[in-house]
PDB file of C-alpha atoms and ligand atoms in Angstrom:
ATOM      1  CA  LEU A   1      68.880  61.217  23.743  1.00 41.00           C
ATOM      2  CA  ARG A   2      69.121  64.110  26.113  1.00 44.00           C
ATOM      3  CA  ARG A   3      71.940  66.488  25.397  1.00 44.00           C
ATOM      4  CA  PRO A   4      74.763  66.649  27.936  1.00 44.00           C
ATOM      5  CA  LEU A   5      74.189  69.127  30.682  1.00 43.00           C
ATOM      6  CA  ALA A   6      76.474  72.090  30.948  1.00 39.00           C
ATOM      7  CA  LEU A   7      76.561  74.306  33.961  1.00 40.00           C
ATOM      8  CA  ALA A   8      77.861  77.575  35.268  1.00 39.00           C
ATOM      9  CA  LEU A   9      79.899  80.077  33.258  1.00 35.00           C
ATOM     10  CA  SER A  10      80.740  77.878  30.302  1.00 36.00           C
ATOM     11  CA  ALA A  11      77.138  76.749  29.891  1.00 36.00           C
ATOM     12  CA  VAL A  12      76.172  78.876  26.901  1.00 35.00           C
ATOM     13  CA  LEU A  13      79.173  77.903  24.768  1.00 35.00           C
ATOM     14  CA  LEU A  14      78.998  74.235  25.684  1.00 35.00           C
ATOM     15  CA  VAL A  15      75.303  73.983  24.970  1.00 35.00           C
ATOM     16  CA  ALA A  16      75.675  75.745  21.625  1.00 34.00           C
ATOM     17  CA  GLY A  17      78.466  73.312  20.748  1.00 35.00           C
ATOM     18  CA  ALA A  18      76.464  70.281  21.746  1.00 38.00           C
ATOM     19  CA  ALA A  19      73.473  71.445  19.722  1.00 36.00           C
ATOM     20  CA  ALA A  20      75.623  72.092  16.646  1.00 36.00           C
ATOM     21  CA  CYS A  21      77.121  68.605  16.572  1.00 39.00           C
ATOM     22  CA  GLY A  22      74.254  66.694  18.083  1.00 35.00           C
ATOM     23  CA  SER A  23      74.088  64.135  15.273  1.00 36.00           C
ATOM     24  CA  ASP A  24      77.643  62.851  15.870  1.00 38.00           C
ATOM     25  CA  GLY A  25      78.155  59.562  17.618  1.00 37.00           C
ATOM     26  CA  ASP A  26      74.597  59.102  18.743  1.00 38.00           C
ATOM     27  CA  GLN A  27      74.635  55.367  18.072  1.00 40.00           C
ATOM     28  CA  ALA A  28      74.206  53.007  20.987  1.00 43.00           C
ATOM     29  CA  GLY A  29      77.418  52.391  22.878  1.00 45.00           C
ATOM     30  CA  SER A  30      79.078  55.639  21.894  1.00 44.00           C
ATOM     31  CA  GLY A  31      81.467  56.564  24.690  1.00 51.00           C
ATOM     32  CA  ALA A  32      81.273  60.254  23.813  1.00 59.00           C
ATOM     33  CA  ASP A  33      77.643  60.434  24.804  1.00 83.00           C
ATOM     34  CA  ARG A  34      77.773  59.772  28.496  1.00 94.00           C
ATOM     35  CA  PRO A  35      74.633  60.354  30.517  1.00 97.00           C
ATOM     36  CA  THR A  36      74.531  63.323  32.849  1.00 96.00           C
ATOM     37  CA  VAL A  37      73.608  62.871  36.479  1.00 97.00           C
ATOM     38  CA  VAL A  38      72.796  66.133  38.226  1.00 97.00           C
ATOM     39  CA  VAL A  39      73.345  66.277  41.991  1.00 98.00           C
ATOM     40  CA  THR A  40      72.312  69.159  44.228  1.00 98.00           C
ATOM     41  CA  THR A  41      74.880  69.095  47.068  1.00 98.00           C
ATOM     42  CA  THR A  42      78.673  68.950  47.016  1.00 98.00           C
ATOM     43  CA  ILE A  43      78.730  66.016  49.465  1.00 98.00           C
ATOM     44  CA  LEU A  44      76.366  63.856  47.419  1.00 98.00           C
ATOM     45  CA  GLY A  45      78.149  65.020  44.266  1.00 98.00           C
ATOM     46  CA  ASP A  46      81.344  63.403  45.539  1.00 98.00           C
ATOM     47  CA  VAL A  47      79.525  60.211  46.532  1.00 98.00           C
ATOM     48  CA  VAL A  48      77.748  59.937  43.162  1.00 97.00           C
ATOM     49  CA  GLN A  49      80.966  60.630  41.239  1.00 97.00           C
ATOM     50  CA  ARG A  50      82.603  57.702  43.044  1.00 96.00           C
ATOM     51  CA  LEU A  51      79.613  55.465  42.374  1.00 96.00           C
ATOM     52  CA  VAL A  52      79.530  56.061  38.617  1.00 95.00           C
ATOM     53  CA  GLY A  53      83.235  56.631  37.925  1.00 93.00           C
ATOM     54  CA  GLU A  54      83.875  57.580  34.305  1.00 92.00           C
ATOM     55  CA  ARG A  55      80.576  56.221  33.038  1.00 94.00           C
ATOM     56  CA  ALA A  56      78.545  59.387  33.544  1.00 96.00           C
ATOM     57  CA  ASP A  57      79.096  63.116  33.794  1.00 96.00           C
ATOM     58  CA  VAL A  58      78.235  64.327  37.276  1.00 97.00           C
ATOM     59  CA  ALA A  59      77.124  67.960  37.487  1.00 96.00           C
ATOM     60  CA  VAL A  60      76.952  69.416  40.998  1.00 97.00           C
ATOM     61  CA  LEU A  61      74.682  72.437  41.410  1.00 97.00           C
ATOM     62  CA  MET A  62      75.919  73.907  44.705  1.00 97.00           C
ATOM     63  CA  PRO A  63      79.273  75.640  44.829  1.00 97.00           C
ATOM     64  CA  ARG A  64      81.844  74.378  47.344  1.00 97.00           C
ATOM     65  CA  GLY A  65      81.741  76.212  50.616  1.00 96.00           C
ATOM     66  CA  ALA A  66      78.229  77.590  50.091  1.00 95.00           C
ATOM     67  CA  ASP A  67      75.584  77.345  52.795  1.00 96.00           C
ATOM     68  CA  PRO A  68      73.191  74.712  51.388  1.00 96.00           C
ATOM     69  CA  HIS A  69      70.245  76.269  53.237  1.00 94.00           C
ATOM     70  CA  ASP A  70      70.855  79.586  51.544  1.00 93.00           C
ATOM     71  CA  VAL A  71      71.880  78.984  47.945  1.00 95.00           C
ATOM     72  CA  GLN A  72      69.775  79.800  44.900  1.00 96.00           C
ATOM     73  CA  LEU A  73      69.709  78.215  41.479  1.00 94.00           C
ATOM     74  CA  SER A  74      70.456  80.409  38.474  1.00 92.00           C
ATOM     75  CA  ALA A  75      67.841  80.480  35.712  1.00 89.00           C
ATOM     76  CA  ARG A  76      70.365  78.685  33.496  1.00 89.00           C
ATOM     77  CA  GLN A  77      70.898  75.938  36.064  1.00 93.00           C
ATOM     78  CA  ALA A  78      67.143  75.534  36.491  1.00 90.00           C
ATOM     79  CA  ALA A  79      66.692  75.125  32.732  1.00 85.00           C
ATOM     80  CA  ASP A  80      69.610  72.686  32.458  1.00 83.00           C
ATOM     81  CA  LEU A  81      68.264  70.670  35.373  1.00 92.00           C
ATOM     82  CA  ARG A  82      65.311  69.698  33.221  1.00 92.00           C
ATOM     83  CA  GLU A  83      67.640  68.126  30.645  1.00 93.00           C
ATOM     84  CA  ALA A  84      69.367  65.796  33.107  1.00 96.00           C
ATOM     85  CA  ASP A  85      69.273  62.021  32.634  1.00 97.00           C
ATOM     86  CA  ALA A  86      68.822  61.642  36.381  1.00 98.00           C
ATOM     87  CA  LEU A  87      68.678  63.923  39.392  1.00 98.00           C
ATOM     88  CA  VAL A  88      69.908  63.092  42.901  1.00 98.00           C
ATOM     89  CA  VAL A  89      68.872  65.388  45.753  1.00 98.00           C
ATOM     90  CA  ASN A  90      69.407  65.306  49.515  1.00 98.00           C
ATOM     91  CA  GLY A  91      65.703  65.615  50.304  1.00 97.00           C
ATOM     92  CA  GLY A  92      63.846  66.615  53.421  1.00 95.00           C
ATOM     93  CA  GLY A  93      63.723  70.239  52.285  1.00 94.00           C
ATOM     94  CA  PHE A  94      67.505  70.570  52.713  1.00 96.00           C
ATOM     95  CA  GLU A  95      68.128  72.365  49.407  1.00 95.00           C
ATOM     96  CA  ALA A  96      65.450  74.943  50.201  1.00 94.00           C
ATOM     97  CA  GLY A  97      66.290  77.330  47.353  1.00 95.00           C
ATOM     98  CA  TYR A  98      66.061  74.546  44.761  1.00 96.00           C
ATOM     99  CA  LEU A  99      62.721  73.004  45.625  1.00 95.00           C
ATOM    100  CA  ASP A 100      60.671  74.635  42.844  1.00 94.00           C
ATOM    101  CA  ALA A 101      63.245  73.710  40.206  1.00 95.00           C
ATOM    102  CA  ILE A 102      63.468  70.128  41.484  1.00 96.00           C
ATOM    103  CA  GLU A 103      59.691  69.841  41.316  1.00 95.00           C
ATOM    104  CA  ALA A 104      59.646  71.255  37.789  1.00 93.00           C
ATOM    105  CA  ALA A 105      62.325  68.806  36.622  1.00 95.00           C
ATOM    106  CA  GLU A 106      60.416  65.918  38.141  1.00 96.00           C
ATOM    107  CA  ALA A 107      57.215  67.102  36.435  1.00 95.00           C
ATOM    108  CA  ASP A 108      59.201  67.212  33.187  1.00 94.00           C
ATOM    109  CA  GLY A 109      59.998  63.533  33.571  1.00 97.00           C
ATOM    110  CA  VAL A 110      63.549  63.701  34.933  1.00 98.00           C
ATOM    111  CA  PRO A 111      64.009  60.623  37.147  1.00 98.00           C
ATOM    112  CA  THR A 112      64.598  62.052  40.623  1.00 98.00           C
ATOM    113  CA  HIS A 113      65.819  60.375  43.798  1.00 98.00           C
ATOM    114  CA  ALA A 114      66.055  61.762  47.336  1.00 98.00           C
ATOM    115  CA  ALA A 115      68.975  60.245  49.258  1.00 98.00           C
ATOM    116  CA  LEU A 116      67.218  60.800  52.583  1.00 97.00           C
ATOM    117  CA  ASP A 117      64.524  58.285  51.556  1.00 96.00           C
ATOM    118  CA  ASP A 118      66.916  55.360  52.056  1.00 96.00           C
ATOM    119  CA  VAL A 119      68.258  56.206  55.487  1.00 96.00           C
ATOM    120  CA  ASP A 120      67.022  55.577  58.982  1.00 95.00           C
ATOM    121  CA  THR A 121      65.942  59.144  59.786  1.00 96.00           C
ATOM    122  CA  LEU A 122      65.846  61.086  63.038  1.00 96.00           C
ATOM    123  CA  ALA A 123      63.599  63.927  64.072  1.00 93.00           C
ATOM    124  CA  PHE A 124      65.140  67.255  65.009  1.00 89.00           C
ATOM    125  CA  ALA A 125      65.763  67.380  68.739  1.00 79.00           C
ATOM    126  CA  ASP A 126      63.551  70.110  70.163  1.00 60.00           C
ATOM    127  CA  GLU A 127      63.884  69.635  73.904  1.00 47.00           C
ATOM    128  CA  HIS A 128      66.784  72.041  74.172  1.00 44.00           C
ATOM    129  CA  GLY A 129      64.777  75.166  73.643  1.00 42.00           C
ATOM    130  CA  ASP A 130      61.207  76.280  73.319  1.00 39.00           C
ATOM    131  CA  HIS A 131      61.170  76.679  69.557  1.00 39.00           C
ATOM    132  CA  GLU A 132      57.556  75.756  69.118  1.00 40.00           C
ATOM    133  CA  ALA A 133      57.106  77.682  65.892  1.00 39.00           C
ATOM    134  CA  GLU A 134      60.078  75.916  64.295  1.00 42.00           C
ATOM    135  CA  ALA A 135      58.988  72.547  65.609  1.00 41.00           C
ATOM    136  CA  GLU A 136      55.681  72.979  63.799  1.00 42.00           C
ATOM    137  CA  ALA A 137      57.309  74.110  60.574  1.00 41.00           C
ATOM    138  CA  ASP A 138      59.895  71.282  60.592  1.00 44.00           C
ATOM    139  CA  GLU A 139      57.485  68.411  60.759  1.00 56.00           C
ATOM    140  CA  GLY A 140      59.719  66.271  58.570  1.00 81.00           C
ATOM    141  CA  ALA A 141      62.911  64.424  59.399  1.00 94.00           C
ATOM    142  CA  ASP A 142      66.252  66.086  60.075  1.00 96.00           C
ATOM    143  CA  PRO A 143      67.845  66.141  56.584  1.00 97.00           C
ATOM    144  CA  HIS A 144      71.507  66.236  57.786  1.00 98.00           C
ATOM    145  CA  PHE A 145      72.003  62.438  57.538  1.00 98.00           C
ATOM    146  CA  PHE A 146      75.440  62.899  55.919  1.00 98.00           C
ATOM    147  CA  THR A 147      77.156  63.604  59.250  1.00 98.00           C
ATOM    148  CA  ASP A 148      76.982  59.797  59.786  1.00 98.00           C
ATOM    149  CA  PRO A 149      79.094  57.916  57.176  1.00 98.00           C
ATOM    150  CA  ASP A 150      77.126  54.715  57.834  1.00 98.00           C
ATOM    151  CA  ARG A 151      73.956  56.455  56.744  1.00 98.00           C
ATOM    152  CA  VAL A 152      75.789  57.813  53.711  1.00 98.00           C
ATOM    153  CA  ALA A 153      76.655  54.189  52.882  1.00 98.00           C
ATOM    154  CA  GLU A 154      72.928  53.352  53.095  1.00 97.00           C
ATOM    155  CA  ALA A 155      72.132  56.330  50.896  1.00 98.00           C
ATOM    156  CA  ALA A 156      74.852  55.319  48.408  1.00 97.00           C
ATOM    157  CA  GLU A 157      73.308  51.871  48.028  1.00 96.00           C
ATOM    158  CA  GLY A 158      69.957  53.490  47.302  1.00 97.00           C
ATOM    159  CA  ILE A 159      71.450  55.934  44.805  1.00 97.00           C
ATOM    160  CA  ALA A 160      73.292  53.131  42.994  1.00 96.00           C
ATOM    161  CA  ALA A 161      70.069  51.114  42.702  1.00 96.00           C
ATOM    162  CA  PHE A 162      68.177  54.179  41.470  1.00 97.00           C
ATOM    163  CA  LEU A 163      70.789  54.994  38.804  1.00 97.00           C
ATOM    164  CA  ALA A 164      70.952  51.371  37.625  1.00 96.00           C
ATOM    165  CA  ALA A 165      67.158  51.356  37.261  1.00 97.00           C
ATOM    166  CA  GLU A 166      66.807  54.734  35.533  1.00 97.00           C
ATOM    167  CA  VAL A 167      69.969  55.176  33.452  1.00 97.00           C
ATOM    168  CA  PRO A 168      70.609  52.193  31.129  1.00 95.00           C
ATOM    169  CA  ALA A 169      74.296  53.073  30.685  1.00 95.00           C
ATOM    170  CA  LEU A 170      74.765  52.665  34.445  1.00 96.00           C
ATOM    171  CA  ALA A 171      73.037  49.285  34.713  1.00 95.00           C
ATOM    172  CA  THR A 172      76.265  47.363  34.126  1.00 92.00           C
ATOM    173  CA  GLY A 173      78.451  44.966  36.075  1.00 92.00           C
ATOM    174  CA  PRO A 174      81.428  47.322  36.432  1.00 90.00           C
ATOM    175  CA  VAL A 175      79.186  50.102  37.756  1.00 89.00           C
ATOM    176  CA  ARG A 176      77.633  47.699  40.245  1.00 92.00           C
ATOM    177  CA  ALA A 177      81.069  46.526  41.371  1.00 93.00           C
ATOM    178  CA  GLY A 178      82.315  50.103  41.726  1.00 91.00           C
ATOM    179  CA  ALA A 179      79.260  51.047  43.735  1.00 92.00           C
ATOM    180  CA  ALA A 180      79.681  48.062  46.046  1.00 95.00           C
ATOM    181  CA  ALA A 181      83.308  49.039  46.659  1.00 96.00           C
ATOM    182  CA  GLU A 182      82.285  52.606  47.441  1.00 96.00           C
ATOM    183  CA  VAL A 183      79.650  51.450  49.944  1.00 97.00           C
ATOM    184  CA  GLU A 184      82.311  49.269  51.618  1.00 98.00           C
ATOM    185  CA  ALA A 185      84.683  52.245  51.756  1.00 98.00           C
ATOM    186  CA  LEU A 186      82.012  54.376  53.447  1.00 98.00           C
ATOM    187  CA  ARG A 187      81.399  51.681  56.051  1.00 98.00           C
ATOM    188  CA  GLY A 188      85.145  51.509  56.676  1.00 98.00           C
ATOM    189  CA  LEU A 189      85.219  55.288  57.044  1.00 98.00           C
ATOM    190  CA  ALA A 190      82.491  55.100  59.686  1.00 98.00           C
ATOM    191  CA  GLU A 191      84.560  52.568  61.661  1.00 98.00           C
ATOM    192  CA  GLU A 192      87.681  54.680  61.319  1.00 98.00           C
ATOM    193  CA  VAL A 193      85.882  57.735  62.731  1.00 98.00           C
ATOM    194  CA  GLY A 194      84.784  55.638  65.697  1.00 98.00           C
ATOM    195  CA  ARG A 195      88.411  54.803  66.445  1.00 98.00           C
ATOM    196  CA  VAL A 196      89.488  58.456  66.162  1.00 98.00           C
ATOM    197  CA  LEU A 197      86.751  59.468  68.623  1.00 98.00           C
ATOM    198  CA  ASP A 198      87.527  56.601  71.013  1.00 98.00           C
ATOM    199  CA  PRO A 199      89.709  58.662  73.402  1.00 97.00           C
ATOM    200  CA  ILE A 200      86.826  61.059  74.165  1.00 98.00           C
ATOM    201  CA  PRO A 201      85.325  59.956  77.493  1.00 97.00           C
ATOM    202  CA  ALA A 202      81.563  59.551  77.743  1.00 96.00           C
ATOM    203  CA  GLU A 203      81.059  62.653  79.903  1.00 95.00           C
ATOM    204  CA  ARG A 204      82.823  64.831  77.335  1.00 96.00           C
ATOM    205  CA  ARG A 205      80.776  63.609  74.384  1.00 97.00           C
ATOM    206  CA  VAL A 206      78.760  66.809  74.261  1.00 96.00           C
ATOM    207  CA  LEU A 207      78.337  69.042  71.236  1.00 97.00           C
ATOM    208  CA  VAL A 208      77.333  72.660  70.910  1.00 97.00           C
ATOM    209  CA  THR A 209      77.058  73.479  67.224  1.00 97.00           C
ATOM    210  CA  ASN A 210      76.265  76.511  65.112  1.00 95.00           C
ATOM    211  CA  HIS A 211      73.039  74.966  63.835  1.00 95.00           C
ATOM    212  CA  GLU A 212      71.434  71.579  64.226  1.00 95.00           C
ATOM    213  CA  VAL A 213      73.605  69.628  61.812  1.00 96.00           C
ATOM    214  CA  PHE A 214      75.286  66.878  63.898  1.00 97.00           C
ATOM    215  CA  GLY A 215      72.227  64.968  65.110  1.00 97.00           C
ATOM    216  CA  TYR A 216      73.062  61.865  63.046  1.00 98.00           C
ATOM    217  CA  PHE A 217      76.724  62.026  64.005  1.00 98.00           C
ATOM    218  CA  ALA A 218      75.675  62.218  67.666  1.00 98.00           C
ATOM    219  CA  ASP A 219      73.329  59.266  67.204  1.00 97.00           C
ATOM    220  CA  ARG A 220      76.005  57.128  65.528  1.00 98.00           C
ATOM    221  CA  TYR A 221      78.858  57.928  67.928  1.00 98.00           C
ATOM    222  CA  ASP A 222      77.065  58.375  71.253  1.00 98.00           C
ATOM    223  CA  PHE A 223      77.340  62.123  71.599  1.00 97.00           C
ATOM    224  CA  GLU A 224      74.718  64.480  72.918  1.00 96.00           C
ATOM    225  CA  VAL A 225      73.910  67.751  71.194  1.00 96.00           C
ATOM    226  CA  VAL A 226      73.398  69.936  74.260  1.00 95.00           C
ATOM    227  CA  GLY A 227      72.714  73.116  72.353  1.00 95.00           C
ATOM    228  CA  VAL A 228      72.682  74.874  68.988  1.00 96.00           C
ATOM    229  CA  VAL A 229      73.311  78.567  68.390  1.00 95.00           C
ATOM    230  CA  ILE A 230      70.775  78.973  65.556  1.00 94.00           C
ATOM    231  CA  PRO A 231      67.350  77.494  66.301  1.00 92.00           C
ATOM    232  CA  GLY A 232      65.020  75.828  63.821  1.00 90.00           C
ATOM    233  CA  GLY A 233      67.169  73.237  62.032  1.00 92.00           C
ATOM    234  CA  GLY A 234      68.518  75.585  59.353  1.00 93.00           C
ATOM    235  CA  THR A 235      70.974  78.479  59.300  1.00 93.00           C
ATOM    236  CA  GLY A 236      68.491  81.288  58.618  1.00 92.00           C
ATOM    237  CA  ALA A 237      66.858  81.952  61.993  1.00 93.00           C
ATOM    238  CA  GLU A 238      68.028  84.436  64.608  1.00 92.00           C
ATOM    239  CA  PRO A 239      68.327  83.277  68.197  1.00 94.00           C
ATOM    240  CA  SER A 240      66.856  85.642  70.755  1.00 93.00           C
ATOM    241  CA  ALA A 241      69.068  87.245  73.409  1.00 93.00           C
ATOM    242  CA  GLY A 242      67.362  84.996  75.949  1.00 94.00           C
ATOM    243  CA  GLU A 243      68.176  81.859  73.933  1.00 94.00           C
ATOM    244  CA  LEU A 244      71.833  82.842  73.601  1.00 94.00           C
ATOM    245  CA  ASP A 245      71.966  83.560  77.300  1.00 94.00           C
ATOM    246  CA  ALA A 246      70.468  80.183  78.166  1.00 95.00           C
ATOM    247  CA  LEU A 247      72.970  78.474  75.845  1.00 96.00           C
ATOM    248  CA  ALA A 248      75.863  80.332  77.481  1.00 96.00           C
ATOM    249  CA  ARG A 249      74.718  79.015  80.868  1.00 96.00           C
ATOM    250  CA  THR A 250      74.432  75.461  79.464  1.00 95.00           C
ATOM    251  CA  ILE A 251      77.992  75.681  78.107  1.00 96.00           C
ATOM    252  CA  GLU A 252      79.255  76.799  81.516  1.00 95.00           C
ATOM    253  CA  ALA A 253      77.237  74.216  83.438  1.00 93.00           C
ATOM    254  CA  GLU A 254      78.336  71.327  81.200  1.00 91.00           C
ATOM    255  CA  GLY A 255      81.924  72.575  80.964  1.00 92.00           C
ATOM    256  CA  VAL A 256      81.731  72.412  77.176  1.00 95.00           C
ATOM    257  CA  PRO A 257      85.196  73.267  75.814  1.00 95.00           C
ATOM    258  CA  ALA A 258      84.264  74.103  72.225  1.00 97.00           C
ATOM    259  CA  ILE A 259      81.518  75.471  70.005  1.00 97.00           C
ATOM    260  CA  PHE A 260      81.583  73.827  66.590  1.00 97.00           C
ATOM    261  CA  ALA A 261      80.957  76.288  63.769  1.00 97.00           C
ATOM    262  CA  ASP A 262      79.958  75.504  60.166  1.00 96.00           C
ATOM    263  CA  ALA A 263      82.738  76.153  57.654  1.00 96.00           C
ATOM    264  CA  SER A 264      79.977  77.064  55.161  1.00 95.00           C
ATOM    265  CA  ALA A 265      78.222  79.705  57.308  1.00 93.00           C
ATOM    266  CA  PRO A 266      79.479  82.809  59.123  1.00 92.00           C
ATOM    267  CA  PRO A 267      80.748  81.994  62.647  1.00 92.00           C
ATOM    268  CA  SER A 268      79.845  85.430  64.026  1.00 92.00           C
ATOM    269  CA  LEU A 269      77.142  84.242  66.448  1.00 93.00           C
ATOM    270  CA  ALA A 270      79.257  81.324  67.672  1.00 94.00           C
ATOM    271  CA  ARG A 271      82.125  83.760  68.294  1.00 95.00           C
ATOM    272  CA  ALA A 272      79.886  86.205  70.125  1.00 93.00           C
ATOM    273  CA  LEU A 273      78.680  83.358  72.311  1.00 94.00           C
ATOM    274  CA  ALA A 274      82.248  82.181  72.960  1.00 95.00           C
ATOM    275  CA  ASP A 275      83.207  85.732  73.949  1.00 93.00           C
ATOM    276  CA  GLU A 276      80.318  85.854  76.375  1.00 91.00           C
ATOM    277  CA  VAL A 277      81.239  82.525  77.991  1.00 93.00           C
ATOM    278  CA  GLY A 278      84.966  83.171  78.080  1.00 92.00           C
ATOM    279  CA  ASP A 279      86.942  79.926  78.226  1.00 89.00           C
ATOM    280  CA  VAL A 280      85.611  78.169  75.123  1.00 95.00           C
ATOM    281  CA  ASP A 281      87.042  77.648  71.632  1.00 96.00           C
ATOM    282  CA  VAL A 282      85.255  78.058  68.316  1.00 97.00           C
ATOM    283  CA  VAL A 283      86.224  75.115  66.085  1.00 98.00           C
ATOM    284  CA  SER A 284      85.215  75.112  62.416  1.00 97.00           C
ATOM    285  CA  LEU A 285      83.885  71.872  60.906  1.00 98.00           C
ATOM    286  CA  PHE A 286      83.005  70.925  57.332  1.00 98.00           C
ATOM    287  CA  SER A 287      79.452  70.227  58.350  1.00 97.00           C
ATOM    288  CA  GLU A 288      77.390  70.360  55.164  1.00 97.00           C
ATOM    289  CA  SER A 289      79.517  71.422  52.227  1.00 98.00           C
ATOM    290  CA  LEU A 290      82.821  70.276  50.794  1.00 98.00           C
ATOM    291  CA  GLY A 291      85.658  72.790  50.948  1.00 97.00           C
ATOM    292  CA  GLU A 292      88.108  73.866  48.273  1.00 97.00           C
ATOM    293  CA  PRO A 293      91.088  71.671  47.317  1.00 96.00           C
ATOM    294  CA  GLY A 294      93.735  71.898  50.052  1.00 96.00           C
ATOM    295  CA  SER A 295      91.212  72.829  52.748  1.00 97.00           C
ATOM    296  CA  GLY A 296      91.138  69.356  54.310  1.00 97.00           C
ATOM    297  CA  GLY A 297      87.510  69.003  53.263  1.00 98.00           C
ATOM    298  CA  ASP A 298      87.602  68.711  49.485  1.00 98.00           C
ATOM    299  CA  THR A 299      86.151  65.181  49.421  1.00 98.00           C
ATOM    300  CA  TYR A 300      83.530  63.584  51.635  1.00 98.00           C
ATOM    301  CA  ALA A 301      86.038  61.158  53.165  1.00 98.00           C
ATOM    302  CA  ARG A 302      88.521  63.961  53.839  1.00 98.00           C
ATOM    303  CA  MET A 303      85.930  66.232  55.424  1.00 98.00           C
ATOM    304  CA  VAL A 304      84.740  63.422  57.683  1.00 98.00           C
ATOM    305  CA  ARG A 305      88.311  62.615  58.762  1.00 98.00           C
ATOM    306  CA  THR A 306      89.152  66.288  59.335  1.00 98.00           C
ATOM    307  CA  ASN A 307      85.998  66.775  61.420  1.00 98.00           C
ATOM    308  CA  ALA A 308      86.694  63.671  63.514  1.00 98.00           C
ATOM    309  CA  ALA A 309      90.258  64.800  64.202  1.00 98.00           C
ATOM    310  CA  ARG A 310      89.119  68.313  65.165  1.00 98.00           C
ATOM    311  CA  ILE A 311      86.347  67.019  67.419  1.00 98.00           C
ATOM    312  CA  ALA A 312      88.729  64.574  69.097  1.00 98.00           C
ATOM    313  CA  ALA A 313      91.323  67.328  69.596  1.00 98.00           C
ATOM    314  CA  ALA A 314      88.741  69.684  71.111  1.00 98.00           C
ATOM    315  CA  LEU A 315      87.006  67.204  73.432  1.00 97.00           C
ATOM    316  CA  ALA A 316      89.422  64.372  74.330  1.00 93.00           C
TER     317      ALA A 316
HETATM  318 ZN1   ZN B 401      72.148  72.491  57.891  1.00 68.74          ZN
END
């Protein structure tokens, strides 16, 4: 049996404790010895927690509110990762700072599943700028599938099947029933968002976002992403003065009322752009990380509802 995974500040003490009493309760069926499922992102962490309920410990590697494109694993986390019973990642290069550790865990025999593998993927849109260098580098699919709750439902079904196949303690009727209910809830959430967005007329279904994160949302709800502040699909690139200028003109020409910023990344460029254009708001969305309790984005369902309400308020 693998020992339970312990993360973050309490890791050293917890691991020492687990090692010291490792012979207790190791018999089959012992409730004290739950498997540990490690999940990279906060969004998938919430989904997986709902899928498995109390039957596994879910350890989420990314902190809430962190920029997933720009977060590094500690050496302790990387070592603990290799002790997981199963590992669930977003995939598509999304957790860029974790890729070596994910590969090492997989090589060590940790069953690993990429959520992106189960969804109907989209390419990054590249017709809105001449980012040829980025287009070459990003030859894979856009990894931000989680902005569409229907695709998260697809991913959840895939994760549930993976966990049932790889973690014997999770191959049970109650886990299957819980997972089915969670998939239903995600589909209901997708419908609910559609109703919230209903008042936005077709000609106002245009998005300018901080980086290219709402492609799947746009695909699901008939929006068009007319521009992004940061080119290249991630949050690390710097737009040129010419690119910002062109985007400012697009915002004016389309009459776009709001620039949607990422709650998990600095809004400084979006604000600078808004200042240049004049009559445009900067609206923060929980685009790719859960927020703290009380923020309106502390669960996946809450972040999706908060985003839908903010988008509807800005564009309807
Ligand atoms: Zn992103």
